[in-house]
PDB file of C-alpha atoms in Angstrom:
ATOM      1  CA  MET V   1       0.358  -8.971   9.237  1.00 52.00           C
ATOM      2  CA  GLN V   2       2.637 -11.252   7.177  1.00 52.00           C
ATOM      3  CA  ILE V   3       1.400 -11.726   3.633  1.00 53.00           C
ATOM      4  CA  ALA V   4       3.797 -14.241   2.087  1.00 47.00           C
ATOM      5  CA  SER V   5       0.981 -16.926   1.719  1.00 45.00           C
ATOM      6  CA  LEU V   6      -1.891 -14.567   1.114  1.00 48.00           C
ATOM      7  CA  PHE V   7      -2.104 -14.757  -2.663  1.00 45.00           C
ATOM      8  CA  SER V   8      -4.985 -15.970  -4.584  1.00 48.00           C
ATOM      9  CA  ILE V   9      -5.608 -12.342  -5.585  1.00 50.00           C
ATOM     10  CA  PRO V  10      -4.126 -11.905  -9.106  1.00 48.00           C
ATOM     11  CA  SER V  11      -7.601 -12.032 -10.684  1.00 51.00           C
ATOM     12  CA  PHE V  12      -8.646  -9.220  -8.177  1.00 50.00           C
ATOM     13  CA  ILE V  13      -5.752  -7.154  -9.072  1.00 50.00           C
ATOM     14  CA  LEU V  14      -6.338  -7.665 -12.807  1.00 48.00           C
ATOM     15  CA  GLN V  15      -9.572  -5.685 -12.373  1.00 55.00           C
ATOM     16  CA  LEU V  16      -7.987  -3.010 -10.219  1.00 54.00           C
ATOM     17  CA  ILE V  17      -6.144  -0.916 -12.637  1.00 52.00           C
ATOM     18  CA  PRO V  18      -7.646   0.104 -15.981  1.00 51.00           C
ATOM     19  CA  SER V  19      -5.024   1.273 -18.252  1.00 47.00           C
ATOM     20  CA  ASN V  20      -4.803   4.582 -20.147  1.00 49.00           C
ATOM     21  CA  VAL V  21      -3.557   4.484 -23.682  1.00 38.00           C
ATOM     22  CA  VAL V  22      -1.283   7.436 -24.637  1.00 40.00           C
ATOM     23  CA  GLU V  23      -0.838   7.972 -28.438  1.00 35.00           C
ATOM     24  CA  SER V  24       1.880  10.164 -29.963  1.00 34.00           C
ATOM     25  CA  PRO V  25       1.053  12.063 -33.110  1.00 37.00           C
ATOM     26  CA  LEU V  26       1.518  10.119 -36.261  1.00 35.00           C
ATOM     27  CA  ALA V  27       4.418  10.999 -38.537  1.00 36.00           C
ATOM     28  CA  PRO V  28       3.351  12.239 -41.983  1.00 35.00           C
ATOM     29  CA  ILE V  29       3.246   9.494 -44.621  1.00 34.00           C
ATOM     30  CA  ASN V  30       4.486  10.419 -47.996  1.00 38.00           C
ATOM     31  CA  ASN V  31       5.082   8.895 -51.475  1.00 38.00           C
ATOM     32  CA  TYR V  32       3.239   5.527 -50.904  1.00 33.00           C
ATOM     33  CA  LYS V  33       2.236   3.825 -54.114  1.00 37.00           C
ATOM     34  CA  SER V  34      -0.907   2.161 -53.037  1.00 38.00           C
ATOM     35  CA  ILE V  35      -3.707   2.323 -50.425  1.00 38.00           C
ATOM     36  CA  ASP V  36      -2.661  -0.970 -48.848  1.00 44.00           C
ATOM     37  CA  ALA V  37       0.851   0.381 -48.474  1.00 41.00           C
ATOM     38  CA  THR V  38      -0.326   3.515 -46.853  1.00 42.00           C
ATOM     39  CA  PHE V  39      -2.702   1.599 -44.511  1.00 37.00           C
ATOM     40  CA  SER V  40       0.142  -0.759 -43.397  1.00 44.00           C
ATOM     41  CA  ALA V  41       2.366   2.155 -42.669  1.00 45.00           C
ATOM     42  CA  VAL V  42      -0.315   3.839 -40.481  1.00 40.00           C
ATOM     43  CA  ILE V  43      -0.811   0.710 -38.538  1.00 41.00           C
ATOM     44  CA  SER V  44       2.855   0.180 -38.085  1.00 46.00           C
ATOM     45  CA  ASP V  45       3.286   3.783 -36.885  1.00 50.00           C
ATOM     46  CA  VAL V  46       0.350   3.580 -34.306  1.00 45.00           C
ATOM     47  CA  GLU V  47       1.917   0.381 -32.861  1.00 46.00           C
ATOM     48  CA  SER V  48       5.257   1.995 -32.445  1.00 46.00           C
ATOM     49  CA  THR V  49       4.007   5.230 -30.903  1.00 51.00           C
ATOM     50  CA  THR V  50       1.260   3.761 -28.586  1.00 57.00           C
ATOM     51  CA  THR V  51       2.318   3.228 -24.982  1.00 70.00           C
ATOM     52  CA  THR V  52       0.187   1.644 -22.245  1.00 83.00           C
ATOM     53  CA  VAL V  53       0.374   3.598 -19.039  1.00 86.00           C
ATOM     54  CA  TYR V  54      -0.928   2.157 -15.803  1.00 94.00           C
ATOM     55  CA  ARG V  55      -1.916   4.087 -12.632  1.00 96.00           C
ATOM     56  CA  PRO V  56       0.902   3.732 -10.052  1.00 97.00           C
ATOM     57  CA  ILE V  57       0.340   1.646  -6.931  1.00 98.00           C
ATOM     58  CA  ILE V  58       1.456   2.294  -3.395  1.00 98.00           C
ATOM     59  CA  LEU V  59       1.656  -0.477  -0.786  1.00 97.00           C
ATOM     60  CA  TRP V  60       1.558  -0.242   3.000  1.00 98.00           C
ATOM     61  CA  HIS V  61       2.497  -3.417   4.985  1.00 97.00           C
ATOM     62  CA  GLY V  62       0.871  -4.506   8.143  1.00 96.00           C
ATOM     63  CA  LEU V  63       1.933  -4.965  11.775  1.00 92.00           C
ATOM     64  CA  GLY V  64       4.995  -7.019  12.156  1.00 92.00           C
ATOM     65  CA  ASP V  65       6.019  -6.822   8.537  1.00 96.00           C
ATOM     66  CA  ASN V  66       8.371  -4.468   6.568  1.00 97.00           C
ATOM     67  CA  TYR V  67       8.427  -2.796   3.243  1.00 97.00           C
ATOM     68  CA  ASN V  68      11.026  -5.086   1.771  1.00 97.00           C
ATOM     69  CA  SER V  69       9.606  -8.368   2.993  1.00 97.00           C
ATOM     70  CA  THR V  70       9.110 -11.591   0.972  1.00 96.00           C
ATOM     71  CA  GLY V  71       5.295 -10.875   0.999  1.00 95.00           C
ATOM     72  CA  ILE V  72       5.652  -7.447  -0.460  1.00 96.00           C
ATOM     73  CA  HIS V  73       8.007  -8.800  -3.154  1.00 96.00           C
ATOM     74  CA  ASN V  74       5.392 -11.519  -3.981  1.00 96.00           C
ATOM     75  CA  VAL V  75       2.807  -8.654  -4.445  1.00 95.00           C
ATOM     76  CA  TYR V  76       5.092  -6.721  -6.721  1.00 95.00           C
ATOM     77  CA  ASP V  77       5.810  -9.836  -8.827  1.00 96.00           C
ATOM     78  CA  ILE V  78       2.083 -10.593  -9.310  1.00 95.00           C
ATOM     79  CA  VAL V  79       1.195  -7.044 -10.228  1.00 95.00           C
ATOM     80  CA  ASP V  80       4.286  -6.701 -12.504  1.00 95.00           C
ATOM     81  CA  ARG V  81       3.198  -9.854 -14.439  1.00 95.00           C
ATOM     82  CA  LEU V  82      -0.334  -8.462 -14.878  1.00 94.00           C
ATOM     83  CA  TYR V  83       0.783  -4.894 -15.696  1.00 95.00           C
ATOM     84  CA  PRO V  84       4.280  -4.963 -17.101  1.00 94.00           C
ATOM     85  CA  GLY V  85       6.315  -1.865 -16.233  1.00 93.00           C
ATOM     86  CA  ILE V  86       3.835  -0.482 -13.795  1.00 96.00           C
ATOM     87  CA  PHE V  87       5.334   1.845 -11.035  1.00 97.00           C
ATOM     88  CA  LEU V  88       4.903   0.281  -7.546  1.00 97.00           C
ATOM     89  CA  HIS V  89       6.093   1.936  -4.325  1.00 98.00           C
ATOM     90  CA  SER V  90       6.268   0.115  -0.983  1.00 98.00           C
ATOM     91  CA  ILE V  91       5.902   2.690   1.881  1.00 98.00           C
ATOM     92  CA  TYR V  92       8.412   2.628   4.550  1.00 98.00           C
ATOM     93  CA  ILE V  93       8.958   4.453   7.821  1.00 98.00           C
ATOM     94  CA  ASN V  94      12.772   3.532   7.925  1.00 97.00           C
ATOM     95  CA  GLU V  95      14.820   2.305   5.140  1.00 96.00           C
ATOM     96  CA  ASP V  96      16.338  -0.448   7.353  1.00 97.00           C
ATOM     97  CA  PRO V  97      13.775  -3.331   7.065  1.00 97.00           C
ATOM     98  CA  ASN V  98      14.444  -4.387  10.651  1.00 97.00           C
ATOM     99  CA  LYS V  99      13.765  -0.882  11.961  1.00 97.00           C
ATOM    100  CA  ASP V 100      10.849  -0.563   9.633  1.00 97.00           C
ATOM    101  CA  GLU V 101       9.329  -3.592  11.174  1.00 96.00           C
ATOM    102  CA  GLN V 102       9.837  -2.154  14.641  1.00 95.00           C
ATOM    103  CA  ASN V 103       8.160   1.073  13.517  1.00 96.00           C
ATOM    104  CA  SER V 104       4.983  -0.960  12.783  1.00 95.00           C
ATOM    105  CA  PHE V 105       4.691  -1.542  16.492  1.00 92.00           C
ATOM    106  CA  PHE V 106       6.211   1.657  17.921  1.00 93.00           C
ATOM    107  CA  GLY V 107       5.563   5.217  16.966  1.00 94.00           C
ATOM    108  CA  ASP V 108       2.992   7.901  16.580  1.00 95.00           C
ATOM    109  CA  ALA V 109       0.380   7.179  13.810  1.00 95.00           C
ATOM    110  CA  ASN V 110      -0.059  10.857  13.079  1.00 95.00           C
ATOM    111  CA  ILE V 111       3.642  11.453  12.575  1.00 96.00           C
ATOM    112  CA  GLN V 112       3.970   8.341  10.374  1.00 97.00           C
ATOM    113  CA  VAL V 113       1.128   9.432   8.124  1.00 97.00           C
ATOM    114  CA  ASP V 114       2.603  12.913   7.744  1.00 97.00           C
ATOM    115  CA  GLN V 115       6.098  11.410   7.081  1.00 98.00           C
ATOM    116  CA  VAL V 116       4.608   9.059   4.350  1.00 98.00           C
ATOM    117  CA  CYS V 117       2.774  12.067   2.776  1.00 98.00           C
ATOM    118  CA  ARG V 118       6.179  13.803   2.423  1.00 98.00           C
ATOM    119  CA  GLN V 119       7.797  10.595   1.156  1.00 98.00           C
ATOM    120  CA  LEU V 120       5.248  10.193  -1.691  1.00 98.00           C
ATOM    121  CA  LEU V 121       5.361  13.902  -2.585  1.00 97.00           C
ATOM    122  CA  GLY V 122       9.115  13.437  -3.208  1.00 97.00           C
ATOM    123  CA  ILE V 123       8.467  10.735  -5.825  1.00 97.00           C
ATOM    124  CA  PRO V 124       7.660  12.281  -9.231  1.00 97.00           C
ATOM    125  CA  GLN V 125       5.865   9.118 -10.475  1.00 96.00           C
ATOM    126  CA  LEU V 126       3.381   9.634  -7.675  1.00 97.00           C
ATOM    127  CA  SER V 127       3.190  13.376  -7.008  1.00 96.00           C
ATOM    128  CA  GLN V 128       2.865  14.101 -10.722  1.00 95.00           C
ATOM    129  CA  ALA V 129       0.293  11.277 -11.466  1.00 96.00           C
ATOM    130  CA  ASP V 130      -3.344  12.060 -12.130  1.00 95.00           C
ATOM    131  CA  SER V 131      -4.065   9.522  -9.516  1.00 97.00           C
ATOM    132  CA  VAL V 132      -2.735   6.424  -7.848  1.00 97.00           C
ATOM    133  CA  ASP V 133      -4.091   3.153  -6.413  1.00 98.00           C
ATOM    134  CA  ALA V 134      -3.392   2.153  -2.839  1.00 98.00           C
ATOM    135  CA  ILE V 135      -3.166  -1.383  -1.238  1.00 97.00           C
ATOM    136  CA  GLY V 136      -2.972  -1.859   2.576  1.00 97.00           C
ATOM    137  CA  PHE V 137      -2.570  -4.881   4.531  1.00 97.00           C
ATOM    138  CA  SER V 138      -4.002  -5.055   8.101  1.00 94.00           C
ATOM    139  CA  GLN V 139      -2.796  -2.024  10.017  1.00 95.00           C
ATOM    140  CA  GLY V 140      -1.358  -0.577   6.788  1.00 97.00           C
ATOM    141  CA  GLY V 141      -4.943  -0.234   5.400  1.00 97.00           C
ATOM    142  CA  VAL V 142      -5.922   1.791   8.437  1.00 96.00           C
ATOM    143  CA  LEU V 143      -2.962   4.091   7.979  1.00 97.00           C
ATOM    144  CA  LEU V 144      -3.728   4.474   4.247  1.00 97.00           C
ATOM    145  CA  ARG V 145      -7.157   5.710   5.264  1.00 96.00           C
ATOM    146  CA  GLY V 146      -5.457   8.364   7.221  1.00 95.00           C
ATOM    147  CA  LEU V 147      -3.190   9.196   4.304  1.00 97.00           C
ATOM    148  CA  VAL V 148      -6.304   9.673   2.030  1.00 96.00           C
ATOM    149  CA  GLU V 149      -7.722  12.186   4.607  1.00 94.00           C
ATOM    150  CA  ARG V 150      -4.540  14.044   5.421  1.00 95.00           C
ATOM    151  CA  CYS V 151      -2.525  14.067   2.133  1.00 97.00           C
ATOM    152  CA  PRO V 152      -4.901  15.354  -0.489  1.00 95.00           C
ATOM    153  CA  GLN V 153      -1.935  16.197  -2.781  1.00 96.00           C
ATOM    154  CA  ILE V 154      -1.622  12.425  -3.604  1.00 96.00           C
ATOM    155  CA  LYS V 155      -4.829  11.653  -5.297  1.00 96.00           C
ATOM    156  CA  ILE V 156      -6.044   8.103  -4.447  1.00 97.00           C
ATOM    157  CA  HIS V 157      -8.231   6.523  -7.072  1.00 97.00           C
ATOM    158  CA  ASN V 158      -8.768   3.108  -5.443  1.00 97.00           C
ATOM    159  CA  LEU V 159      -8.074   2.154  -1.885  1.00 97.00           C
ATOM    160  CA  VAL V 160      -8.066  -1.548  -1.353  1.00 96.00           C
ATOM    161  CA  THR V 161      -7.358  -3.109   2.135  1.00 97.00           C
ATOM    162  CA  PHE V 162      -7.058  -6.713   3.345  1.00 95.00           C
ATOM    163  CA  GLY V 163      -7.816  -7.569   6.836  1.00 93.00           C
ATOM    164  CA  SER V 164      -7.805  -3.961   8.158  1.00 94.00           C
ATOM    165  CA  PRO V 165      -9.751  -3.165  11.276  1.00 92.00           C
ATOM    166  CA  HIS V 166     -11.556  -0.122  10.097  1.00 91.00           C
ATOM    167  CA  MET V 167     -14.153  -0.380  12.856  1.00 90.00           C
ATOM    168  CA  GLY V 168     -11.357  -0.585  15.390  1.00 86.00           C
ATOM    169  CA  VAL V 169     -10.753  -3.346  18.007  1.00 82.00           C
ATOM    170  CA  MET V 170     -12.296  -3.879  21.442  1.00 79.00           C
ATOM    171  CA  GLU V 171     -10.044  -6.463  23.010  1.00 77.00           C
ATOM    172  CA  MET V 172      -6.413  -7.407  23.431  1.00 75.00           C
ATOM    173  CA  PRO V 173      -5.265 -10.630  21.725  1.00 73.00           C
ATOM    174  CA  LEU V 174      -6.902 -13.575  23.432  1.00 78.00           C
ATOM    175  CA  CYS V 175      -4.740 -15.639  25.626  1.00 81.00           C
ATOM    176  CA  LYS V 176      -4.004 -19.018  24.153  1.00 81.00           C
ATOM    177  CA  ASN V 177      -4.780 -20.814  27.403  1.00 86.00           C
ATOM    178  CA  VAL V 178      -8.196 -19.702  29.004  1.00 81.00           C
ATOM    179  CA  ARG V 179      -6.703 -20.537  32.438  1.00 84.00           C
ATOM    180  CA  ASP V 180      -3.553 -18.511  31.951  1.00 87.00           C
ATOM    181  CA  TRP V 181      -4.431 -15.887  34.671  1.00 87.00           C
ATOM    182  CA  LEU V 182      -1.051 -14.068  34.171  1.00 89.00           C
ATOM    183  CA  CYS V 183      -1.892 -13.458  30.563  1.00 87.00           C
ATOM    184  CA  LYS V 184      -5.437 -12.276  31.401  1.00 86.00           C
ATOM    185  CA  ARG V 185      -4.089  -9.928  34.116  1.00 86.00           C
ATOM    186  CA  ARG V 186      -1.686  -8.440  31.671  1.00 81.00           C
ATOM    187  CA  ASN V 187      -4.371  -7.884  29.113  1.00 80.00           C
ATOM    188  CA  GLU V 188      -6.494  -6.187  31.680  1.00 86.00           C
ATOM    189  CA  LEU V 189      -3.713  -3.869  32.637  1.00 84.00           C
ATOM    190  CA  LEU V 190      -2.778  -2.977  29.051  1.00 81.00           C
ATOM    191  CA  LYS V 191      -6.454  -2.387  28.189  1.00 82.00           C
ATOM    192  CA  ARG V 192      -6.801   0.131  30.975  1.00 84.00           C
ATOM    193  CA  GLN V 193      -3.742   2.021  29.852  1.00 87.00           C
ATOM    194  CA  VAL V 194      -4.358   1.875  26.041  1.00 86.00           C
ATOM    195  CA  TRP V 195      -6.019   5.302  25.916  1.00 85.00           C
ATOM    196  CA  TYR V 196      -3.397   7.177  27.846  1.00 88.00           C
ATOM    197  CA  GLU V 197      -1.839   9.846  25.719  1.00 89.00           C
ATOM    198  CA  ASN V 198       1.803   8.680  26.166  1.00 89.00           C
ATOM    199  CA  VAL V 199       0.597   5.197  25.081  1.00 86.00           C
ATOM    200  CA  GLN V 200      -1.304   6.427  22.074  1.00 89.00           C
ATOM    201  CA  LYS V 201       1.742   8.309  20.907  1.00 91.00           C
ATOM    202  CA  THR V 202       4.235   5.482  21.283  1.00 92.00           C
ATOM    203  CA  ILE V 203       2.486   2.172  20.651  1.00 87.00           C
ATOM    204  CA  LEU V 204       1.093   2.247  17.169  1.00 89.00           C
ATOM    205  CA  PRO V 205      -1.573  -0.452  17.380  1.00 87.00           C
ATOM    206  CA  SER V 206      -3.181   1.375  20.478  1.00 86.00           C
ATOM    207  CA  THR V 207      -4.523   3.961  18.086  1.00 87.00           C
ATOM    208  CA  ILE V 208      -6.902   1.393  16.583  1.00 84.00           C
ATOM    209  CA  PHE V 209      -8.807   0.917  19.990  1.00 82.00           C
TER     210      PHE V 209
END
C-alpha cells in the first residue's frame, strides 16, 4: 500500500510515544554567596543534564511499497518533527528498494518475519531498548503481528496498523469490468490454488487468505 498521501496523522502520532526523562546526577555546587545564586545554578545544571529519550519506532511498509519510498520518508519527517532525535527504523527485506518492493509480493512470510527479527536484533538502539513502538501499513501490519509473536526479544510496546487485513481476505481483487469474463476466470483459478503449499511459500499475499 502506497502511503505518500496518507497523512493527517500527526496528532495521532503525538499521543503515541510518551517520553522518558533521564536525569544525570547534579554536580556539587560550592561557594555561592546567596540562595538565589544557588537556586539559579541548580536550575541551570538540571537543564544541561536532562535529556528527553523517546521509545524507538520501527515501520513496515505495505504491499507494492518499499522501505525507502517517499511515503516512508514522509512518515519519518512527521515523527521527527514531533519527537526530535527519535530513532526510527524502516524494515527491509532487501536493501535495494526495487527488490524490496518485489519482496512485498514474492516470498515466504515465515522466512521474512524471521529475517526481520534477526535484522532488528542486530541494531543496538532496538535490541537494547526497554521497548519499541511499531507501525505497519497494510500487509506490513499483519507481518508485524507475526513479529510480535515470533520475536519476543524485541519488546513491542505499541503496535499500530493502518489498513491491515487482520481478519484475512476472502476474495481476489474485484474485476473493474463486471463483464470481463477473462478476469473473473483468472480470479477463480487463482483462488483455487491460493492454499497450495508452493503458492503459500512463494506468493506473500496468499498467506492472508
